[in-house]
Coordinates of C-alpha atoms and ligand atoms in Angstrom, one line a residue:
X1 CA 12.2 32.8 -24.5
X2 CA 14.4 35.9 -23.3
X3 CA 15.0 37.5 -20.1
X4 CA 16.5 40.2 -19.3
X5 CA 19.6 40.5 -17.5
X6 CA 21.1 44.1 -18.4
X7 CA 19.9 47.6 -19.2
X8 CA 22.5 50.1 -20.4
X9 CA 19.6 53.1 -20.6
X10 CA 18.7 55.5 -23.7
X11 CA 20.9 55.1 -25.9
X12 CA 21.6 56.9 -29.9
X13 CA 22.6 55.3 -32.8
X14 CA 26.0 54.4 -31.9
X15 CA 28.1 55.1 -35.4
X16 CA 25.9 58.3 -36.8
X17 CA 28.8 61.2 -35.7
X18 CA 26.2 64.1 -35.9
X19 CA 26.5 67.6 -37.0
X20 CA 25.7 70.6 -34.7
X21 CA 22.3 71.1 -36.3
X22 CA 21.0 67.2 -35.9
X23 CA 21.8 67.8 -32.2
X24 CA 18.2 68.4 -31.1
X25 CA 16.9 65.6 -33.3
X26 CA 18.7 62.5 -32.7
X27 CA 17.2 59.4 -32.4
X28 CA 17.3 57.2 -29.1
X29 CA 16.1 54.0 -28.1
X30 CA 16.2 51.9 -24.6
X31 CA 19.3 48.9 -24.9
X32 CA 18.1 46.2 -22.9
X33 CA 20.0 42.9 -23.2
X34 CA 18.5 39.3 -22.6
X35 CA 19.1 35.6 -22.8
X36 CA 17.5 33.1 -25.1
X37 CA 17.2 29.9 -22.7
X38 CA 17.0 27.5 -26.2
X39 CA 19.6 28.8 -28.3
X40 CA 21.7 30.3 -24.8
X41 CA 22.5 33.5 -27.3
X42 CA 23.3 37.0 -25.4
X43 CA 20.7 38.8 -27.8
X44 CA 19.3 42.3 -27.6
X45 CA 15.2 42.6 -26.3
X46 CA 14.4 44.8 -29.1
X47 CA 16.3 45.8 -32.0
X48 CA 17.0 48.4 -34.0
X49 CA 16.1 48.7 -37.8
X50 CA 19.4 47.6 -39.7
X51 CA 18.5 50.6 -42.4
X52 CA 18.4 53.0 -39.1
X53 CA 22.0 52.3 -38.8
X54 CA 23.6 50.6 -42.5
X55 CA 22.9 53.7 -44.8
X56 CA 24.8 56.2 -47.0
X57 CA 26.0 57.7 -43.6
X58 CA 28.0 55.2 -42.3
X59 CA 31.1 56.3 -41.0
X60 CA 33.1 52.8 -39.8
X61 CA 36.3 52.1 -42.0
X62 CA 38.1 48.9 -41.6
X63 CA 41.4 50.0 -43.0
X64 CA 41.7 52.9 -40.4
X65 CA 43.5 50.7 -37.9
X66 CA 46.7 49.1 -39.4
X67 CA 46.1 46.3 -36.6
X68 CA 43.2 45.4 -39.1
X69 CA 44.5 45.9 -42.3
X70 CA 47.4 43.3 -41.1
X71 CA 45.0 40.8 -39.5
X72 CA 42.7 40.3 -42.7
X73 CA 46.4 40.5 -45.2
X74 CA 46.9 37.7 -42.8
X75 CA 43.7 35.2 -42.4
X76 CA 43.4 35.9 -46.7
X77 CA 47.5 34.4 -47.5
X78 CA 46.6 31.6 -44.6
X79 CA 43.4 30.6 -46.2
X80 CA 44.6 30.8 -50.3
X81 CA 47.7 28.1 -49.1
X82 CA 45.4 25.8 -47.1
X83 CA 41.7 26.0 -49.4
X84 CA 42.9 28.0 -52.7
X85 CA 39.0 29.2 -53.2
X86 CA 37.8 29.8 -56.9
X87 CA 35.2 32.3 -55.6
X88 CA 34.9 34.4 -52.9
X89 CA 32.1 36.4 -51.2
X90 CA 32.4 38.8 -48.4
X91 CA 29.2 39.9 -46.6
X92 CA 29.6 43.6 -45.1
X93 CA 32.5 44.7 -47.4
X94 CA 32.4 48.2 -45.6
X95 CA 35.6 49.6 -47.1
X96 CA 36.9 46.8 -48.8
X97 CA 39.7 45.9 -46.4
X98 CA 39.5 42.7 -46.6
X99 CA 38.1 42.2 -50.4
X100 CA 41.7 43.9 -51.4
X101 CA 43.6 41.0 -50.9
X102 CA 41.6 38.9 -53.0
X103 CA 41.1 38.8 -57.1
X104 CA 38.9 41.0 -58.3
X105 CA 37.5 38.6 -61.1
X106 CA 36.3 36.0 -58.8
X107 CA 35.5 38.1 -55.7
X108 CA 31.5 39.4 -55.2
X109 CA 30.4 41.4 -51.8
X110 CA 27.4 42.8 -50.0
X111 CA 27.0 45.9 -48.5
X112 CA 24.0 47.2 -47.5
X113 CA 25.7 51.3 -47.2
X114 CA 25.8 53.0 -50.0
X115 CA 28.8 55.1 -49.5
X116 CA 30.8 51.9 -49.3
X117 CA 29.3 49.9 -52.2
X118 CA 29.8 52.6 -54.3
X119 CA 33.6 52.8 -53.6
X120 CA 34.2 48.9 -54.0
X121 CA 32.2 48.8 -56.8
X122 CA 34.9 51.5 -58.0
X123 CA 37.7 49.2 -56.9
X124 CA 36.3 46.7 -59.4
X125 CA 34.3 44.3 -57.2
X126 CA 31.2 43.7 -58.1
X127 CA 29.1 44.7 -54.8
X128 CA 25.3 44.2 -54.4
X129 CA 24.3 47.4 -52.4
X130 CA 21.8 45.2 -49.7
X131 CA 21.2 43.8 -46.8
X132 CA 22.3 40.0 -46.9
X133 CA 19.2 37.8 -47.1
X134 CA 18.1 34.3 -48.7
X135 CA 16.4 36.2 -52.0
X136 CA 20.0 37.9 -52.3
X137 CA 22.1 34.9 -51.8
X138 CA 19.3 32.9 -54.4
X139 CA 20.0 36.1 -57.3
X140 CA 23.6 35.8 -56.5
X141 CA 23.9 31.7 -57.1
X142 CA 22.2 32.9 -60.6
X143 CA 24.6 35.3 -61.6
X144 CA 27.7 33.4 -60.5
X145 CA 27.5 30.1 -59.2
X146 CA 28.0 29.0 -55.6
X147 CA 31.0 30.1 -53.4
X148 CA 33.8 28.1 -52.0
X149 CA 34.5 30.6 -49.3
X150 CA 31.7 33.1 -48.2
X151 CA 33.7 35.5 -45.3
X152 CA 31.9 38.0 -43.0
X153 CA 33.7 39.9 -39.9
X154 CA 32.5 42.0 -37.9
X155 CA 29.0 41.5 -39.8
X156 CA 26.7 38.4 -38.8
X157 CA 26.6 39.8 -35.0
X158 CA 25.1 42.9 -37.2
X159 CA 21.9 40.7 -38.2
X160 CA 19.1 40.4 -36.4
X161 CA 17.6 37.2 -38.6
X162 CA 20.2 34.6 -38.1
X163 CA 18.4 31.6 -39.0
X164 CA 17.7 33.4 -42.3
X165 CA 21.3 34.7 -42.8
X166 CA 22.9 30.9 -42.2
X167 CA 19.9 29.2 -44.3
X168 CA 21.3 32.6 -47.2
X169 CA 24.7 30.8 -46.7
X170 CA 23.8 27.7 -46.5
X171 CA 21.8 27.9 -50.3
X172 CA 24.9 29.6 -52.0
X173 CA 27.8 27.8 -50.4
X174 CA 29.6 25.2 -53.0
X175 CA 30.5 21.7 -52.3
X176 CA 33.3 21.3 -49.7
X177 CA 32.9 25.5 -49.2
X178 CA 33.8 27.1 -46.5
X179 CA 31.6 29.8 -44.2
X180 CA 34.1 32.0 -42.1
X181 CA 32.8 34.3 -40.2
X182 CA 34.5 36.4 -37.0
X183 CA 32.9 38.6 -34.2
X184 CA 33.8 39.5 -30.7
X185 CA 33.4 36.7 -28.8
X186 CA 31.1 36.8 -25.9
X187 CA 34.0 34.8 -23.3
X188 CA 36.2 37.6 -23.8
X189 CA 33.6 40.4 -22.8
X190 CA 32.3 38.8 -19.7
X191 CA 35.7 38.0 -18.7
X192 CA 37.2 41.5 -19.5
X193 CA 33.8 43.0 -18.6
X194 CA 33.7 45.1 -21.9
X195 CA 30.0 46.1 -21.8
X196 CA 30.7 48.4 -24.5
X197 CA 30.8 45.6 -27.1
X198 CA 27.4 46.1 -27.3
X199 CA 25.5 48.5 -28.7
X200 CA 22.6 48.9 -31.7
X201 CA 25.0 47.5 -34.4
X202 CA 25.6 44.4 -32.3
X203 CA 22.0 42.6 -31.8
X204 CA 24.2 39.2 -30.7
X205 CA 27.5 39.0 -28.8
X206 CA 27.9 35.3 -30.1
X207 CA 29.4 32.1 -27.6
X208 CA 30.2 29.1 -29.4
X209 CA 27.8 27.5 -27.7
X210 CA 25.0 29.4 -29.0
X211 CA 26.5 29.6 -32.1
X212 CA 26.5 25.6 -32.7
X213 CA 22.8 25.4 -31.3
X214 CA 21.6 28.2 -34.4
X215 CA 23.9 27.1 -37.0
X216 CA 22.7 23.2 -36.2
X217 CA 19.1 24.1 -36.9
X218 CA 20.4 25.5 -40.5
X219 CA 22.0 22.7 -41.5
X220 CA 25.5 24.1 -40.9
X221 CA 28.1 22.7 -38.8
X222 CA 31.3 24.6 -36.9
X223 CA 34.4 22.6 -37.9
X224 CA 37.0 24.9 -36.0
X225 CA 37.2 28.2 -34.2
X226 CA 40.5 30.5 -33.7
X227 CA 40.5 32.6 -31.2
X228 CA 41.8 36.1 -32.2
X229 CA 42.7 39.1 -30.3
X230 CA 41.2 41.8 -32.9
X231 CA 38.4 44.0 -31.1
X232 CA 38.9 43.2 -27.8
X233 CA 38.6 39.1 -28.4
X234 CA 37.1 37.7 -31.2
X235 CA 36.6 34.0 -32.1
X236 CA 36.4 33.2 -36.4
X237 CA 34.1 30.3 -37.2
X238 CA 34.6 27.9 -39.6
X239 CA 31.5 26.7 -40.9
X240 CA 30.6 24.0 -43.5
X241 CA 27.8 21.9 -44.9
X242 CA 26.8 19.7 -42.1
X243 CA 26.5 16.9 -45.2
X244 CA 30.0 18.2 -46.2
X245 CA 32.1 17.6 -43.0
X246 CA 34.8 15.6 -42.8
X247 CA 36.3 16.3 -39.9
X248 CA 35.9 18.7 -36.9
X249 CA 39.3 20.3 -35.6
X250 CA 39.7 20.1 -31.5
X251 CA 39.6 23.8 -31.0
X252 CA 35.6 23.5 -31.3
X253 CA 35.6 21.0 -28.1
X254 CA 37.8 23.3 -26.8
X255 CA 36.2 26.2 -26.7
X256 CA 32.9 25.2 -26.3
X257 CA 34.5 23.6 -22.7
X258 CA 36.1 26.7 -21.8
X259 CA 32.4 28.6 -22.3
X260 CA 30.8 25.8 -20.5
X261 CA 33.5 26.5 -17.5
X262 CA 32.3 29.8 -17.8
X263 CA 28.6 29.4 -17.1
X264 CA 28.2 31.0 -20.6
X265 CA 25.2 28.5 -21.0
X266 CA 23.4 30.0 -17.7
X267 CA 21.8 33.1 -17.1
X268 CA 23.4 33.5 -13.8
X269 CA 27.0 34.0 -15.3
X270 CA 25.0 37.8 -17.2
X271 CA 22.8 38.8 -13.8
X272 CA 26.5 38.4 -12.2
X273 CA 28.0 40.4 -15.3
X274 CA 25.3 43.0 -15.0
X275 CA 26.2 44.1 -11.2
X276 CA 29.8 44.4 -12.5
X277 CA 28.7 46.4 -15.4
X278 CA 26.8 49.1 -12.9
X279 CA 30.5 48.7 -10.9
X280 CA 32.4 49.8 -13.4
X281 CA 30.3 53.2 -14.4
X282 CA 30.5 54.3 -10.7
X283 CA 34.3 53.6 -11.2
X284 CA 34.7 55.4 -14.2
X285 CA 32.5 58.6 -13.7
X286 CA 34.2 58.7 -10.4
X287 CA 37.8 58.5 -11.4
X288 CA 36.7 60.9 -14.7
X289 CA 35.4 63.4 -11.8
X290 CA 38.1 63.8 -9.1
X291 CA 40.6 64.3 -12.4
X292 CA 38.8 67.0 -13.9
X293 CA 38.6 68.2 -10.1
X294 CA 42.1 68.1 -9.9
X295 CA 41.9 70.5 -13.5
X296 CA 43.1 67.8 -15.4
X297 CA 42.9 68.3 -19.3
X298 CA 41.0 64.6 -20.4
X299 CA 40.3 64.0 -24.1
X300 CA 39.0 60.8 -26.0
X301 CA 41.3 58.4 -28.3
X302 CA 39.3 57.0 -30.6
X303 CA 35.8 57.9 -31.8
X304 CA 34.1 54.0 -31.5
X305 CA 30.6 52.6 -30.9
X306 CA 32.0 51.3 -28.0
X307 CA 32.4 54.6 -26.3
X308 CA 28.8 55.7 -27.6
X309 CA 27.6 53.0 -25.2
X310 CA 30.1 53.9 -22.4
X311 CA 29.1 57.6 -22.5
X312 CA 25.7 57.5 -22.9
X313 CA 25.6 54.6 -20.1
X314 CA 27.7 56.6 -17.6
X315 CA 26.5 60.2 -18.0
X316 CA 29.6 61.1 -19.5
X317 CA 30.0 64.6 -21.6
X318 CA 32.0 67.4 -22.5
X319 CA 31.8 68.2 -18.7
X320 CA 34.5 65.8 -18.5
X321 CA 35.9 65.0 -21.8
X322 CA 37.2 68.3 -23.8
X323 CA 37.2 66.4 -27.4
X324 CA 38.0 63.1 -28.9
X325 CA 40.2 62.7 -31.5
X326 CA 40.1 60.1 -34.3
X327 CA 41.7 59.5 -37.6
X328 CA 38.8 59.0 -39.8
X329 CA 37.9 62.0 -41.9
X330 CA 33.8 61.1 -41.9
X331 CA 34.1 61.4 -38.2
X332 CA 35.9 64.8 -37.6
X333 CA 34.3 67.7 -37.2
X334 CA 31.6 66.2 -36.0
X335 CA 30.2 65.5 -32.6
X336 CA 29.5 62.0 -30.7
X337 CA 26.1 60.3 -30.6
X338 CA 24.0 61.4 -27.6
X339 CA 27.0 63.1 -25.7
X340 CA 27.8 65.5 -28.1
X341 CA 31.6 65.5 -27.4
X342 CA 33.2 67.4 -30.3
X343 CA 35.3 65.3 -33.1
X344 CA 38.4 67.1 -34.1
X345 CA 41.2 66.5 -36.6
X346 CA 44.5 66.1 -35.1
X347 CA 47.2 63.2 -35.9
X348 CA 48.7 63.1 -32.2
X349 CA 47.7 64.1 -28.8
X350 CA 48.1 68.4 -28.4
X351 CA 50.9 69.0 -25.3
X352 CA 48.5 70.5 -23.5
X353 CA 46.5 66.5 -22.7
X354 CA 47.0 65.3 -19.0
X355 CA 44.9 62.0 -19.4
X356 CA 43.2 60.3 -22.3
X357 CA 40.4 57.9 -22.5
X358 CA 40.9 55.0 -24.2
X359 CA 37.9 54.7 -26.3
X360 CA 39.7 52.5 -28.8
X361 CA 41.2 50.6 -26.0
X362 CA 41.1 47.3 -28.6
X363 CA 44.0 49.2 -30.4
X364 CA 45.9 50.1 -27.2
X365 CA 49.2 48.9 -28.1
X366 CA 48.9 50.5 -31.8
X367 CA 47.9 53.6 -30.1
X368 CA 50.4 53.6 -27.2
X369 CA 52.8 53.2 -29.9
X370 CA 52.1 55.8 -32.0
X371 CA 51.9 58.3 -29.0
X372 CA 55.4 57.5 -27.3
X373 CA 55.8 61.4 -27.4
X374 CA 52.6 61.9 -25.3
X375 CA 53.4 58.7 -22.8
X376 CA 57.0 59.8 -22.3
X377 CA 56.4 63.1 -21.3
X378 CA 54.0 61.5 -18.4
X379 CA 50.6 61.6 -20.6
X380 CA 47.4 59.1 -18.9
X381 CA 45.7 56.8 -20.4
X382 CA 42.7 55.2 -18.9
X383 CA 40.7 52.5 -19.5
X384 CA 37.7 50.8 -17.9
X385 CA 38.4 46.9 -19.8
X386 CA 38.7 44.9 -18.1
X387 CA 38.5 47.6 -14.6
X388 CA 38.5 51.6 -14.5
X389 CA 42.1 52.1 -14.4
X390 CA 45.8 53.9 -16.0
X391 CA 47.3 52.2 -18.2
Ligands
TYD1 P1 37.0 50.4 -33.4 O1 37.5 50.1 -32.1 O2 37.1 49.4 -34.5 O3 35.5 50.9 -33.3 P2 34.1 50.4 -32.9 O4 33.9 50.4 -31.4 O5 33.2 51.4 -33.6 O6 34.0 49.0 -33.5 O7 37.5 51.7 -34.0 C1 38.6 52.4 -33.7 C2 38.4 53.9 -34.0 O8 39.6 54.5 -33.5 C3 38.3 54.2 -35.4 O9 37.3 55.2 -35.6 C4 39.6 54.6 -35.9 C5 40.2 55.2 -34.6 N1 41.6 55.1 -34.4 C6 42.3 56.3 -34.3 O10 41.8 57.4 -34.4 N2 43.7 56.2 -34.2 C7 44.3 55.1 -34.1 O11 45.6 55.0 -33.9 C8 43.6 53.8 -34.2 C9 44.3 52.5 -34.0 C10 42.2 53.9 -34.3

C-alpha cells in the first residue's frame, strides 16, 4: 500500500518547452509522492501517461552536457575490457549518447520518441520506436537473439510497470548477461534534499533497498552498485539472472547498509524530508525576492525538469527570473512549463546578469567553468541543493 508523504502542487509536463500560443492550454496534473510499505519504493500516487511525456516533442539530449558524454565514453571502455559483450541493447537511447560508443552491427535500442529514433536509426542503429515492454523484448529475442548486456540510464525510473520492465529483461537477457541500469539515487536526494529530482518523468526515485525487493520478485538479482556523481547522485545497478550469479561484489551490502542507516526503509525518514522540502521554498522564494528587491538582474542556467518542479512548487516566474538560458536548440525560444519563463539562445551569461539560478546545478562545476568571465567579474550563482544558498 502507499501513503503519502509529499505534495509538490499542480504541476505541467516537466520537459514540453512550450510555445507562446500553447500557453493557455497546457496540461497540469497534482504530484503527490508516497511510499510503498512492501517494496519500501519512493513512487508517485498517480502517474502520468508515458505517451503524455515520450513523444515526437521531446526535447532532452544526453550529449548536451560534456559531463555526460565523458561519463557514458567512460562506463562503455570499462565494461568492453571487463565483459567484451557480443550484443548490446540500450533502452531509452534518446540521442544516442551512449549507443555511439558501441558497434553499430551488434548494437539494438528502444525509444519510444520519435524524433530520437528517427535520428539513431540514421546513425545506423537499428531502434524500435516504443515503449520497452515484455511483447517488445519477446519480438526483439526473434529478430536477434538474447543480449549479453541490456543498458538503460536515466530510463527505468521513467517506467511506471517495473515488474513488467525487469520480467522484459529478464526474457531477453543471455546466459551470464548483464542488466545495467543507472538513475538518481534516492540517498543522495534526501541527503542533499533535491526535491526536484522528481517530477512526471520520474514515477520512482529508486533505493537499493527497494530495488533488490522488485527485482527479487523478477527473478533478477543485483550483483554490484557504483555510486556515481552524474545528476546530482546516481547509483548503476548491476543486474543478472538470479540462476546466473556467481558472485555478489560488497558494494551491494554496502549500500544497502548505508540506506538502512538512513531510515530509507521507513516512512518517517520522507514525512521528515517533506518539512524540509516546504523549508527550502520559503528559503528560496525569499532570497529570490529581497534580490530582485535590491534590483538585481536574476536569470536561469539551464532549462531542466528539475527547475519545472522547483518553479511550479515555489511560485516562481518571470516576476523574478528575466530568462533562462540553455544550450539546446529544441529548447530556445521557447518558454518553461507552467512558469512561462522565456528560453533564449545565448552561449554565456550577458554582462548585464547580477545572479543566476542554478537550475542545472548537477553540472555546476561544468558550468562554473565555462563562465569564469561571469564569476570573475563578481557574477551569483545560487542554488537551493542541498540548502538555498551562493555558490
Ligand atoms: P539536466 O540537468 O540533465 O536536466 P533534467 O533536469 O531535465 O534531467 O539538463 C541540463 C540542462 O542544462 C540541459 O538542457 C542542457 C543545459 N546545459 C546548458 O545549457 N549549459 C551547460 O553548460 C550545461 C552543462 C547544461
Amino acid at each position: 500500500m502507499k501513503v503519502q508523504f509529499l505534495d509538490l502542487g499542480k504541476q505541467p509536463i516537466a520537459n514540453r518547452f512550450i510555445t507562446d500560443s500553447e500557453k493557455d492550454s497546457e496540461f497540469f496534473y497534482n504530484l503527490t509522492v508516497g511510499f510503498d510499505n512492501s517494496s519500501k519504493l519512493i513512487t508517485h500516487m498517480d502517474y502520468v501517461d508515458p505517451p503524455m511525456m515520450f513523444n515526437e516533442s521531446y526535447t532532452y539530449r544526453g550529449s548536451m552536457s560534456n559531463t555526460m558524454v565523458q561519463h557514458f565514453k567512460q562506463f562503455s571502455e570499462n565494461f568492453k575490457k571487463s565483459y567484451n559483450p557480443k550484443s548490446v541493447l540500450e533502452i531509452g537511447s534518446n540521442d544516442g549518447v551512449f549507443l555511439k560508443n558501441w558497434d553499430v552491427d551488434t548494437t539494438y535500442a528502444v525509444e519510444p520518441c520519435g524524433n530520437f529514433a528517427k535520428e539513431t536509426n540514421e546513425l545506423g542503429y537499428v531502434t524500435y520506436h516504443d515503449f520497452w515492454t515484455r511483447t517488445l523484448s519477446e519480438f526483439i529475442k526473434n529478430e536477434h537473439g538474447s543480449m549479453d548486456l541490456i543498458f538503460a540510464a536515466n530510463c527505468i525510473c521513467h517506467i511506471p510497470d517495473l515488474d513488467n520492465t525487469f520480467q522484459a529483461v529478464e526474457g531477453l537477457l543471455s546466459r551470464n548477461g548483464m542488466f545495467v541500469f543507472e538513475d538518481p539515487s534516492l540517498a543522495q536526494m534526501i541527503n542533499t534534499n533535491s526535491y526536484d529530482q522528481i517530477y512526471d518523468e520520474h514515477p520512482h526515485i529508486f533505493s537499493v533497498i527497494a530495488l533488490q525487493n522488485i527485482l527479487s520478485r523478477n527473478g533478477l538479482t543485483i550483483v554490484k552498485v557504483d555510486n556515481t556523481p552524474v545528476h546530482g547522485g546516481s547509483n548503476r545497478i548491476y543486474v543478472q539472472r538470479t540462476s546466473d550469479v556467481v558472485s555478489i561484489d560488497a558494494s551491494v551490502r554496502s549500500n544497502i547498509e548505508f540506506e538502512h542507516m538512513l531510515g530509507l526503509d521507513n516512512i518517517e525518514t520522507f514525512i521528515a524530508f517533506a518539512k524540509k522540502v516546504e523549508q527550502s521554498k520559503k528559503d528560496l522564494i525569499t532570497l529570490l525576492t529581497r534580490c530582485k528587491q535590491l534590483g538585481k538582474k536574476i536569470i536561469s542556467y539551464g532549462a531542466t525538469s528539475k527547475s519545472t518542479t522547483v518553479f511550479n512548487y515555489c511560485g516562481i516566474d518571470s516576476s523574478l527570473i528575466d530568462y533562462v538560458i540553455d544550450t539546446t536548440p529544441e529548447k530556445q525560444g521557447k518558454y518553461t512549463p507552467g512558469s512561462h519563463i522565456p528560453i533564449i539562445n545565448t552561449n554565456k551569461i550577458n554582462s548585464d546578469v547580477d545572479m543566476a539560478y542554478l537550475g542545472a546545478w548537477n553540472f555546476a562545476s561544468e558550468i562554473m567553468t565555462k563562465e569564469s568571465e561571469y564569476v570573475n567579474r563578481g557574477g551569483k550563482f545560487i542554488t537551493h541543493v542541498p540548502l538555498v544558498k551562493f555558490i
